[in-house]
PDB file of C-alpha atoms in Angstrom:
ATOM      1  CA  MET A   1      51.703  47.249  -2.115  1.00 37.00           C
ATOM      2  CA  PRO A   2      48.394  48.723  -2.952  1.00 43.00           C
ATOM      3  CA  ARG A   3      46.397  46.635  -5.828  1.00 46.00           C
ATOM      4  CA  ARG A   4      45.896  49.517  -7.671  1.00 46.00           C
ATOM      5  CA  ARG A   5      49.625  50.211  -8.381  1.00 47.00           C
ATOM      6  CA  LEU A   6      49.920  46.726  -9.626  1.00 50.00           C
ATOM      7  CA  LEU A   7      46.881  47.460 -12.009  1.00 46.00           C
ATOM      8  CA  SER A   8      47.962  50.826 -13.244  1.00 46.00           C
ATOM      9  CA  GLY A   9      51.765  49.468 -13.726  1.00 51.00           C
ATOM     10  CA  LEU A  10      50.160  46.451 -15.972  1.00 53.00           C
ATOM     11  CA  ALA A  11      47.628  48.961 -17.752  1.00 46.00           C
ATOM     12  CA  LEU A  12      50.712  50.818 -18.850  1.00 46.00           C
ATOM     13  CA  LEU A  13      53.071  47.700 -19.897  1.00 48.00           C
ATOM     14  CA  LEU A  14      50.133  45.823 -21.657  1.00 46.00           C
ATOM     15  CA  PRO A  15      50.154  47.557 -25.248  1.00 44.00           C
ATOM     16  CA  ALA A  16      53.810  47.324 -25.231  1.00 43.00           C
ATOM     17  CA  LEU A  17      53.805  44.072 -24.725  1.00 46.00           C
ATOM     18  CA  ALA A  18      50.861  43.505 -27.027  1.00 44.00           C
ATOM     19  CA  ALA A  19      53.141  45.079 -29.680  1.00 42.00           C
ATOM     20  CA  CYS A  20      55.890  42.543 -28.895  1.00 42.00           C
ATOM     21  CA  SER A  21      53.705  39.468 -29.260  1.00 42.00           C
ATOM     22  CA  THR A  22      52.225  39.898 -32.891  1.00 38.00           C
ATOM     23  CA  GLY A  23      54.338  36.817 -33.727  1.00 39.00           C
ATOM     24  CA  PRO A  24      58.156  35.476 -34.277  1.00 36.00           C
ATOM     25  CA  VAL A  25      60.555  37.186 -36.486  1.00 34.00           C
ATOM     26  CA  PRO A  26      60.000  35.847 -40.108  1.00 30.00           C
ATOM     27  CA  GLY A  27      62.354  32.829 -40.259  1.00 30.00           C
ATOM     28  CA  GLU A  28      62.525  31.889 -36.897  1.00 42.00           C
ATOM     29  CA  GLY A  29      60.404  29.982 -34.412  1.00 50.00           C
ATOM     30  CA  THR A  30      57.179  27.818 -35.320  1.00 53.00           C
ATOM     31  CA  GLY A  31      54.589  30.367 -35.275  1.00 65.00           C
ATOM     32  CA  GLU A  32      51.535  29.918 -33.389  1.00 87.00           C
ATOM     33  CA  PRO A  33      52.524  27.921 -29.832  1.00 96.00           C
ATOM     34  CA  LEU A  34      50.524  24.356 -29.545  1.00 97.00           C
ATOM     35  CA  ARG A  35      47.744  24.376 -26.436  1.00 98.00           C
ATOM     36  CA  LEU A  36      48.556  21.360 -23.918  1.00 98.00           C
ATOM     37  CA  ASP A  37      45.975  20.561 -21.114  1.00 98.00           C
ATOM     38  CA  TYR A  38      47.692  19.288 -17.964  1.00 98.00           C
ATOM     39  CA  GLY A  39      44.421  19.199 -16.335  1.00 98.00           C
ATOM     40  CA  PRO A  40      40.516  19.362 -16.395  1.00 98.00           C
ATOM     41  CA  ASP A  41      40.134  22.980 -15.195  1.00 98.00           C
ATOM     42  CA  PRO A  42      40.101  25.691 -17.710  1.00 98.00           C
ATOM     43  CA  SER A  43      43.115  27.362 -16.010  1.00 98.00           C
ATOM     44  CA  GLN A  44      44.990  24.155 -16.058  1.00 98.00           C
ATOM     45  CA  PHE A  45      46.673  24.394 -19.718  1.00 98.00           C
ATOM     46  CA  GLY A  46      49.772  25.896 -21.239  1.00 98.00           C
ATOM     47  CA  GLU A  47      51.117  26.832 -24.601  1.00 98.00           C
ATOM     48  CA  LEU A  48      54.258  25.516 -26.087  1.00 98.00           C
ATOM     49  CA  THR A  49      56.348  27.380 -28.696  1.00 97.00           C
ATOM     50  CA  LEU A  50      58.983  25.753 -30.456  1.00 96.00           C
ATOM     51  CA  PRO A  51      62.123  26.962 -32.076  1.00 96.00           C
ATOM     52  CA  ALA A  52      63.006  26.508 -35.469  1.00 93.00           C
ATOM     53  CA  GLY A  53      64.808  23.247 -36.221  1.00 89.00           C
ATOM     54  CA  ASP A  54      64.408  19.654 -35.395  1.00 85.00           C
ATOM     55  CA  GLY A  55      65.699  19.866 -31.510  1.00 77.00           C
ATOM     56  CA  PRO A  56      66.257  18.475 -29.090  1.00 94.00           C
ATOM     57  CA  ALA A  57      65.863  22.105 -27.633  1.00 97.00           C
ATOM     58  CA  PRO A  58      66.234  23.273 -24.086  1.00 98.00           C
ATOM     59  CA  VAL A  59      63.317  24.306 -22.592  1.00 98.00           C
ATOM     60  CA  VAL A  60      62.225  27.553 -20.538  1.00 98.00           C
ATOM     61  CA  MET A  61      59.192  27.222 -18.574  1.00 99.00           C
ATOM     62  CA  VAL A  62      57.238  30.647 -18.317  1.00 98.00           C
ATOM     63  CA  VAL A  63      55.368  31.427 -15.132  1.00 98.00           C
ATOM     64  CA  HIS A  64      53.357  34.552 -14.861  1.00 98.00           C
ATOM     65  CA  GLY A  65      52.652  37.047 -11.837  1.00 98.00           C
ATOM     66  CA  GLY A  66      49.764  39.188 -10.693  1.00 98.00           C
ATOM     67  CA  PHE A  67      50.075  38.202  -6.867  1.00 98.00           C
ATOM     68  CA  TRP A  68      48.527  35.012  -7.728  1.00 98.00           C
ATOM     69  CA  ARG A  69      45.159  36.471  -8.232  1.00 98.00           C
ATOM     70  CA  SER A  70      42.820  35.506 -10.913  1.00 97.00           C
ATOM     71  CA  SER A  71      43.018  39.436 -12.283  1.00 94.00           C
ATOM     72  CA  PHE A  72      46.079  38.221 -14.328  1.00 94.00           C
ATOM     73  CA  GLY A  73      46.970  35.677 -16.911  1.00 97.00           C
ATOM     74  CA  LEU A  74      49.481  34.013 -19.061  1.00 98.00           C
ATOM     75  CA  GLU A  75      48.994  36.667 -21.714  1.00 97.00           C
ATOM     76  CA  LEU A  76      51.694  38.346 -19.636  1.00 97.00           C
ATOM     77  CA  GLY A  77      54.348  35.754 -20.637  1.00 98.00           C
ATOM     78  CA  ARG A  78      53.554  35.164 -24.173  1.00 98.00           C
ATOM     79  CA  PRO A  79      55.962  38.080 -25.635  1.00 97.00           C
ATOM     80  CA  LEU A  80      58.831  36.150 -23.680  1.00 98.00           C
ATOM     81  CA  ALA A  81      57.564  32.678 -25.168  1.00 98.00           C
ATOM     82  CA  VAL A  82      58.036  34.573 -28.700  1.00 97.00           C
ATOM     83  CA  ASP A  83      61.375  36.211 -27.799  1.00 98.00           C
ATOM     84  CA  LEU A  84      62.717  32.793 -25.946  1.00 98.00           C
ATOM     85  CA  ALA A  85      61.403  30.658 -29.236  1.00 97.00           C
ATOM     86  CA  ASN A  86      63.406  33.119 -31.563  1.00 97.00           C
ATOM     87  CA  HIS A  87      66.481  32.380 -29.352  1.00 97.00           C
ATOM     88  CA  GLY A  88      66.477  28.747 -29.865  1.00 97.00           C
ATOM     89  CA  PHE A  89      64.476  27.705 -26.857  1.00 98.00           C
ATOM     90  CA  ALA A  90      61.324  25.623 -26.518  1.00 98.00           C
ATOM     91  CA  ALA A  91      58.918  28.011 -24.512  1.00 98.00           C
ATOM     92  CA  TRP A  92      56.168  26.721 -22.147  1.00 98.00           C
ATOM     93  CA  ASN A  93      54.070  29.368 -20.988  1.00 98.00           C
ATOM     94  CA  VAL A  94      51.866  28.232 -18.366  1.00 98.00           C
ATOM     95  CA  GLU A  95      48.206  29.190 -16.649  1.00 98.00           C
ATOM     96  CA  TYR A  96      47.514  27.845 -13.479  1.00 98.00           C
ATOM     97  CA  ARG A  97      44.521  28.211 -11.023  1.00 98.00           C
ATOM     98  CA  ARG A  98      44.781  31.415  -9.058  1.00 98.00           C
ATOM     99  CA  VAL A  99      43.020  32.904  -6.008  1.00 98.00           C
ATOM    100  CA  GLY A 100      39.783  33.858  -7.194  1.00 96.00           C
ATOM    101  CA  ASN A 101      39.175  30.758  -9.466  1.00 97.00           C
ATOM    102  CA  GLY A 102      39.856  27.830  -7.456  1.00 98.00           C
ATOM    103  CA  GLY A 103      43.566  28.516  -6.710  1.00 98.00           C
ATOM    104  CA  GLY A 104      45.598  29.195  -3.416  1.00 98.00           C
ATOM    105  CA  TRP A 105      46.636  26.174  -1.056  1.00 98.00           C
ATOM    106  CA  THR A 106      47.448  23.603  -2.320  1.00 98.00           C
ATOM    107  CA  ALA A 107      45.827  24.197  -5.839  1.00 98.00           C
ATOM    108  CA  THR A 108      48.325  27.070  -7.345  1.00 98.00           C
ATOM    109  CA  PHE A 109      51.252  24.687  -6.315  1.00 98.00           C
ATOM    110  CA  ASP A 110      50.109  21.651  -7.691  1.00 98.00           C
ATOM    111  CA  ASP A 111      48.994  23.116 -10.843  1.00 98.00           C
ATOM    112  CA  VAL A 112      52.429  24.504 -11.431  1.00 98.00           C
ATOM    113  CA  ALA A 113      54.099  21.379 -10.429  1.00 98.00           C
ATOM    114  CA  ALA A 114      51.736  19.336 -12.926  1.00 98.00           C
ATOM    115  CA  ALA A 115      52.476  21.772 -15.568  1.00 98.00           C
ATOM    116  CA  LEU A 116      56.334  21.219 -15.522  1.00 98.00           C
ATOM    117  CA  ASP A 117      55.448  17.402 -14.971  1.00 98.00           C
ATOM    118  CA  ARG A 118      53.793  17.730 -18.445  1.00 98.00           C
ATOM    119  CA  LEU A 119      56.562  18.198 -20.259  1.00 98.00           C
ATOM    120  CA  ALA A 120      57.478  14.560 -19.924  1.00 97.00           C
ATOM    121  CA  ASP A 121      55.142  13.470 -22.825  1.00 95.00           C
ATOM    122  CA  ALA A 122      54.973  16.707 -24.612  1.00 94.00           C
ATOM    123  CA  ASP A 123      56.937  16.667 -27.579  1.00 93.00           C
ATOM    124  CA  PRO A 124      60.088  14.412 -28.203  1.00 93.00           C
ATOM    125  CA  ARG A 125      61.698  17.530 -29.399  1.00 94.00           C
ATOM    126  CA  LEU A 126      62.183  18.849 -26.009  1.00 97.00           C
ATOM    127  CA  ASP A 127      65.361  18.221 -24.280  1.00 98.00           C
ATOM    128  CA  LEU A 128      63.907  17.395 -20.698  1.00 98.00           C
ATOM    129  CA  GLU A 129      67.745  17.291 -19.109  1.00 97.00           C
ATOM    130  CA  ARG A 130      67.941  21.188 -20.206  1.00 98.00           C
ATOM    131  CA  VAL A 131      64.512  22.544 -18.647  1.00 98.00           C
ATOM    132  CA  VAL A 132      64.740  26.113 -16.649  1.00 98.00           C
ATOM    133  CA  ALA A 133      61.987  28.083 -15.750  1.00 99.00           C
ATOM    134  CA  VAL A 134      61.522  31.852 -15.803  1.00 99.00           C
ATOM    135  CA  GLY A 135      59.079  33.306 -13.568  1.00 98.00           C
ATOM    136  CA  HIS A 136      57.784  36.863 -12.591  1.00 98.00           C
ATOM    137  CA  SER A 137      56.683  38.322  -9.290  1.00 98.00           C
ATOM    138  CA  ALA A 138      54.018  35.575  -8.026  1.00 98.00           C
ATOM    139  CA  GLY A 139      55.849  33.529 -10.706  1.00 98.00           C
ATOM    140  CA  GLY A 140      59.161  34.269  -9.275  1.00 98.00           C
ATOM    141  CA  HIS A 141      57.982  32.650  -6.271  1.00 98.00           C
ATOM    142  CA  LEU A 142      56.587  29.753  -7.802  1.00 99.00           C
ATOM    143  CA  VAL A 143      59.904  28.910 -10.166  1.00 99.00           C
ATOM    144  CA  ALA A 144      61.725  29.152  -7.292  1.00 98.00           C
ATOM    145  CA  TRP A 145      59.414  26.350  -5.371  1.00 98.00           C
ATOM    146  CA  LEU A 146      59.656  24.244  -8.332  1.00 98.00           C
ATOM    147  CA  ALA A 147      63.462  23.849  -8.360  1.00 98.00           C
ATOM    148  CA  ALA A 148      63.180  23.125  -4.914  1.00 98.00           C
ATOM    149  CA  ARG A 149      60.244  19.929  -5.369  1.00 98.00           C
ATOM    150  CA  PRO A 150      63.115  17.178  -5.215  1.00 98.00           C
ATOM    151  CA  GLY A 151      63.889  18.133  -1.434  1.00 98.00           C
ATOM    152  CA  LEU A 152      60.064  18.107  -0.371  1.00 98.00           C
ATOM    153  CA  PRO A 153      58.949  15.967   1.876  1.00 96.00           C
ATOM    154  CA  ALA A 154      56.793  13.025   0.873  1.00 96.00           C
ATOM    155  CA  GLY A 155      53.528  13.798   0.702  1.00 96.00           C
ATOM    156  CA  ALA A 156      53.838  17.262   0.163  1.00 97.00           C
ATOM    157  CA  PRO A 157      52.497  19.161  -2.830  1.00 98.00           C
ATOM    158  CA  GLY A 158      54.775  18.709  -5.880  1.00 98.00           C
ATOM    159  CA  ALA A 159      56.861  16.219  -4.005  1.00 98.00           C
ATOM    160  CA  GLY A 160      58.306  13.581  -6.294  1.00 97.00           C
ATOM    161  CA  PRO A 161      58.896  15.571  -9.663  1.00 98.00           C
ATOM    162  CA  ALA A 162      58.801  13.790 -13.197  1.00 98.00           C
ATOM    163  CA  VAL A 163      60.656  16.695 -14.723  1.00 98.00           C
ATOM    164  CA  ARG A 164      63.262  18.512 -12.503  1.00 98.00           C
ATOM    165  CA  LEU A 165      64.473  21.736 -13.293  1.00 98.00           C
ATOM    166  CA  ARG A 166      68.119  22.567 -14.092  1.00 98.00           C
ATOM    167  CA  GLY A 167      67.764  26.215 -12.576  1.00 98.00           C
ATOM    168  CA  ALA A 168      65.252  28.631 -12.115  1.00 99.00           C
ATOM    169  CA  VAL A 169      65.121  32.537 -12.653  1.00 99.00           C
ATOM    170  CA  SER A 170      63.140  34.823 -10.242  1.00 99.00           C
ATOM    171  CA  GLN A 171      62.246  37.922 -11.907  1.00 98.00           C
ATOM    172  CA  ALA A 172      61.426  40.021  -8.792  1.00 98.00           C
ATOM    173  CA  GLY A 173      60.200  37.305  -7.017  1.00 98.00           C
ATOM    174  CA  VAL A 174      58.528  36.915  -3.904  1.00 98.00           C
ATOM    175  CA  LEU A 175      61.059  34.536  -2.244  1.00 98.00           C
ATOM    176  CA  ASP A 176      60.512  34.980   1.531  1.00 98.00           C
ATOM    177  CA  LEU A 177      56.654  34.456   2.267  1.00 98.00           C
ATOM    178  CA  VAL A 178      56.703  35.004   6.037  1.00 98.00           C
ATOM    179  CA  ASP A 179      58.784  38.682   5.218  1.00 98.00           C
ATOM    180  CA  ALA A 180      56.497  39.371   2.657  1.00 98.00           C
ATOM    181  CA  VAL A 181      53.559  39.026   5.059  1.00 98.00           C
ATOM    182  CA  GLU A 182      55.432  40.900   8.087  1.00 98.00           C
ATOM    183  CA  GLN A 183      55.953  44.112   5.313  1.00 98.00           C
ATOM    184  CA  GLY A 184      52.811  44.128   4.024  1.00 98.00           C
ATOM    185  CA  VAL A 185      53.954  43.030   0.168  1.00 98.00           C
ATOM    186  CA  GLY A 186      51.230  42.640  -1.805  1.00 97.00           C
ATOM    187  CA  GLY A 187      48.705  43.615   0.897  1.00 97.00           C
ATOM    188  CA  ALA A 188      46.936  40.380   1.588  1.00 98.00           C
ATOM    189  CA  ALA A 189      48.113  38.505  -1.242  1.00 98.00           C
ATOM    190  CA  VAL A 190      50.684  35.932   0.518  1.00 98.00           C
ATOM    191  CA  THR A 191      47.997  35.103   3.419  1.00 98.00           C
ATOM    192  CA  ASP A 192      45.162  34.681   0.472  1.00 98.00           C
ATOM    193  CA  LEU A 193      47.429  32.091  -1.074  1.00 98.00           C
ATOM    194  CA  MET A 194      48.380  30.283   1.825  1.00 98.00           C
ATOM    195  CA  GLY A 195      45.216  30.186   3.650  1.00 98.00           C
ATOM    196  CA  GLY A 196      46.696  32.109   6.597  1.00 98.00           C
ATOM    197  CA  GLY A 197      48.995  33.873   8.290  1.00 98.00           C
ATOM    198  CA  PRO A 198      52.613  32.090   9.257  1.00 98.00           C
ATOM    199  CA  ARG A 199      51.457  32.006  12.785  1.00 98.00           C
ATOM    200  CA  GLU A 200      48.143  30.083  11.795  1.00 98.00           C
ATOM    201  CA  VAL A 201      49.567  27.373   9.343  1.00 98.00           C
ATOM    202  CA  PRO A 202      53.499  27.489   9.799  1.00 98.00           C
ATOM    203  CA  ASP A 203      53.638  24.154   8.225  1.00 98.00           C
ATOM    204  CA  ARG A 204      52.477  25.523   4.941  1.00 98.00           C
ATOM    205  CA  TYR A 205      54.917  28.032   4.767  1.00 98.00           C
ATOM    206  CA  ALA A 206      57.854  25.605   5.819  1.00 98.00           C
ATOM    207  CA  VAL A 207      56.891  24.132   2.549  1.00 98.00           C
ATOM    208  CA  GLY A 208      55.700  26.767   0.482  1.00 98.00           C
ATOM    209  CA  SER A 209      58.390  29.595   1.171  1.00 98.00           C
ATOM    210  CA  PRO A 210      61.389  29.223  -0.978  1.00 98.00           C
ATOM    211  CA  VAL A 211      63.674  30.606   1.770  1.00 98.00           C
ATOM    212  CA  ALA A 212      62.476  27.952   3.740  1.00 98.00           C
ATOM    213  CA  ARG A 213      63.698  25.372   1.453  1.00 98.00           C
ATOM    214  CA  VAL A 214      67.197  26.367   1.585  1.00 98.00           C
ATOM    215  CA  PRO A 215      69.553  24.304   0.459  1.00 97.00           C
ATOM    216  CA  ILE A 216      67.357  24.022  -2.985  1.00 97.00           C
ATOM    217  CA  GLY A 217      70.176  21.888  -4.763  1.00 96.00           C
ATOM    218  CA  VAL A 218      69.904  23.802  -8.353  1.00 97.00           C
ATOM    219  CA  PRO A 219      70.869  27.157  -8.726  1.00 98.00           C
ATOM    220  CA  VAL A 220      68.071  29.971  -8.462  1.00 98.00           C
ATOM    221  CA  VAL A 221      69.323  33.356 -10.100  1.00 98.00           C
ATOM    222  CA  CYS A 222      67.405  36.357  -8.780  1.00 99.00           C
ATOM    223  CA  VAL A 223      66.841  39.575 -10.951  1.00 98.00           C
ATOM    224  CA  HIS A 224      65.897  42.620  -9.338  1.00 98.00           C
ATOM    225  CA  GLY A 225      65.266  45.916  -9.937  1.00 98.00           C
ATOM    226  CA  THR A 226      66.322  48.797  -7.287  1.00 98.00           C
ATOM    227  CA  ALA A 227      63.408  50.955  -8.105  1.00 98.00           C
ATOM    228  CA  ASP A 228      60.703  47.969  -7.893  1.00 98.00           C
ATOM    229  CA  GLY A 229      58.127  49.320  -5.763  1.00 97.00           C
ATOM    230  CA  ASN A 230      55.782  46.211  -5.976  1.00 98.00           C
ATOM    231  CA  VAL A 231      57.994  43.750  -4.397  1.00 98.00           C
ATOM    232  CA  PRO A 232      61.184  45.407  -2.900  1.00 98.00           C
ATOM    233  CA  ILE A 233      64.722  44.024  -3.720  1.00 98.00           C
ATOM    234  CA  ARG A 234      65.056  43.057  -0.120  1.00 98.00           C
ATOM    235  CA  GLN A 235      62.817  39.756  -1.282  1.00 98.00           C
ATOM    236  CA  SER A 236      65.570  38.999  -3.409  1.00 98.00           C
ATOM    237  CA  GLU A 237      68.778  39.871  -0.953  1.00 98.00           C
ATOM    238  CA  ARG A 238      67.371  37.815   1.643  1.00 98.00           C
ATOM    239  CA  PHE A 239      67.197  34.783  -0.536  1.00 98.00           C
ATOM    240  CA  THR A 240      70.434  34.931  -1.948  1.00 98.00           C
ATOM    241  CA  ALA A 241      71.799  35.976   1.321  1.00 98.00           C
ATOM    242  CA  ALA A 242      70.485  32.472   2.462  1.00 98.00           C
ATOM    243  CA  SER A 243      70.893  30.210  -0.208  1.00 98.00           C
ATOM    244  CA  GLY A 244      74.460  31.926  -1.709  1.00 98.00           C
ATOM    245  CA  ASP A 245      72.638  31.714  -5.014  1.00 98.00           C
ATOM    246  CA  GLU A 246      73.322  34.804  -7.567  1.00 98.00           C
ATOM    247  CA  LEU A 247      71.409  38.119  -7.545  1.00 98.00           C
ATOM    248  CA  VAL A 248      71.478  40.331 -10.260  1.00 98.00           C
ATOM    249  CA  THR A 249      70.848  43.870  -9.043  1.00 98.00           C
ATOM    250  CA  LEU A 250      69.371  46.190 -12.136  1.00 98.00           C
ATOM    251  CA  PRO A 251      69.999  50.066 -10.674  1.00 98.00           C
ATOM    252  CA  GLY A 252      66.707  51.846 -11.360  1.00 98.00           C
ATOM    253  CA  VAL A 253      64.849  49.074 -12.582  1.00 98.00           C
ATOM    254  CA  ASP A 254      61.257  49.110 -11.984  1.00 98.00           C
ATOM    255  CA  HIS A 255      58.738  45.832 -11.203  1.00 98.00           C
ATOM    256  CA  PHE A 256      57.768  45.721 -14.933  1.00 98.00           C
ATOM    257  CA  ALA A 257      60.676  46.618 -17.068  1.00 98.00           C
ATOM    258  CA  VAL A 258      62.150  42.393 -16.330  1.00 98.00           C
ATOM    259  CA  ILE A 259      58.889  41.062 -18.563  1.00 98.00           C
ATOM    260  CA  ASP A 260      59.301  43.731 -21.525  1.00 98.00           C
ATOM    261  CA  PRO A 261      61.665  42.052 -24.538  1.00 98.00           C
ATOM    262  CA  SER A 262      62.386  45.225 -25.689  1.00 98.00           C
ATOM    263  CA  THR A 263      64.428  45.699 -22.398  1.00 98.00           C
ATOM    264  CA  ASP A 264      67.908  45.180 -21.252  1.00 98.00           C
ATOM    265  CA  ALA A 265      66.276  43.905 -17.906  1.00 98.00           C
ATOM    266  CA  TRP A 266      64.617  41.231 -20.064  1.00 98.00           C
ATOM    267  CA  ARG A 267      67.923  40.479 -21.800  1.00 98.00           C
ATOM    268  CA  ALA A 268      69.617  39.794 -18.247  1.00 98.00           C
ATOM    269  CA  CYS A 269      66.659  37.170 -17.375  1.00 98.00           C
ATOM    270  CA  ARG A 270      67.272  35.555 -20.904  1.00 98.00           C
ATOM    271  CA  ASP A 271      71.176  35.459 -20.349  1.00 98.00           C
ATOM    272  CA  ALA A 272      70.429  33.876 -17.021  1.00 98.00           C
ATOM    273  CA  ALA A 273      68.161  31.408 -18.562  1.00 98.00           C
ATOM    274  CA  THR A 274      70.658  30.581 -21.471  1.00 98.00           C
ATOM    275  CA  ARG A 275      73.519  29.810 -18.753  1.00 98.00           C
ATOM    276  CA  LEU A 276      71.461  27.662 -16.577  1.00 98.00           C
ATOM    277  CA  ALA A 277      70.396  25.805 -19.684  1.00 98.00           C
ATOM    278  CA  GLY A 278      73.868  25.397 -20.211  1.00 92.00           C
TER     279      GLY A 278
END
């Protein structure tokens, strides 16, 4: 996918997202998120938004997309965090090092793993038995990989999690990295992330590609639009065919509707997270 298509799509969507992120509904949520660092790098932080009430609250970790590149950040997840808090979730919207600002193999993987583990001592009002993750595009790849952490070999990035996911929702995620390289999904985005192609660094793909980690052991719900021109639905179809997980197909929906809180596409993602949280 040409980079300009992603940029133009986000340019059209960002004003709508900004309008949705002016704050919680009066009487709901807690207002401004709390910034929590999980490392020394400027990109190693997240924003925790708590719902109304004393808890314990189920948690949704939000991981933004942008083909793992530094052009895009957690501002994409802020409207989703507000909506999730207004529906009773503690929302943990995370930033991470991306290609162009120190990310790639293994930094990007290390960061999202550390961000998830940061919840272990983040706030006593969090229900750490009910943590799910929602990620869009590249973030969909990362949340599916986070779900697979307990099965990673010792010494691999992300192995030995302190916090385990109850499930993950992949929103138009890149879930088969080898196929993505072969099909040219995101241009050179995958090879830039992994530091080479599948033939050059096969061991990295065996650890970092969600489809290579099947069976994952916890459910991954894949939500994907049939009109997605950025990450083809083939990615979710291949993953769910291999894993037996649920595929929620959204007829006529494009790549960005799933991160617009005003859409039925986003509500399908939130409903999936609610089911996974139990």
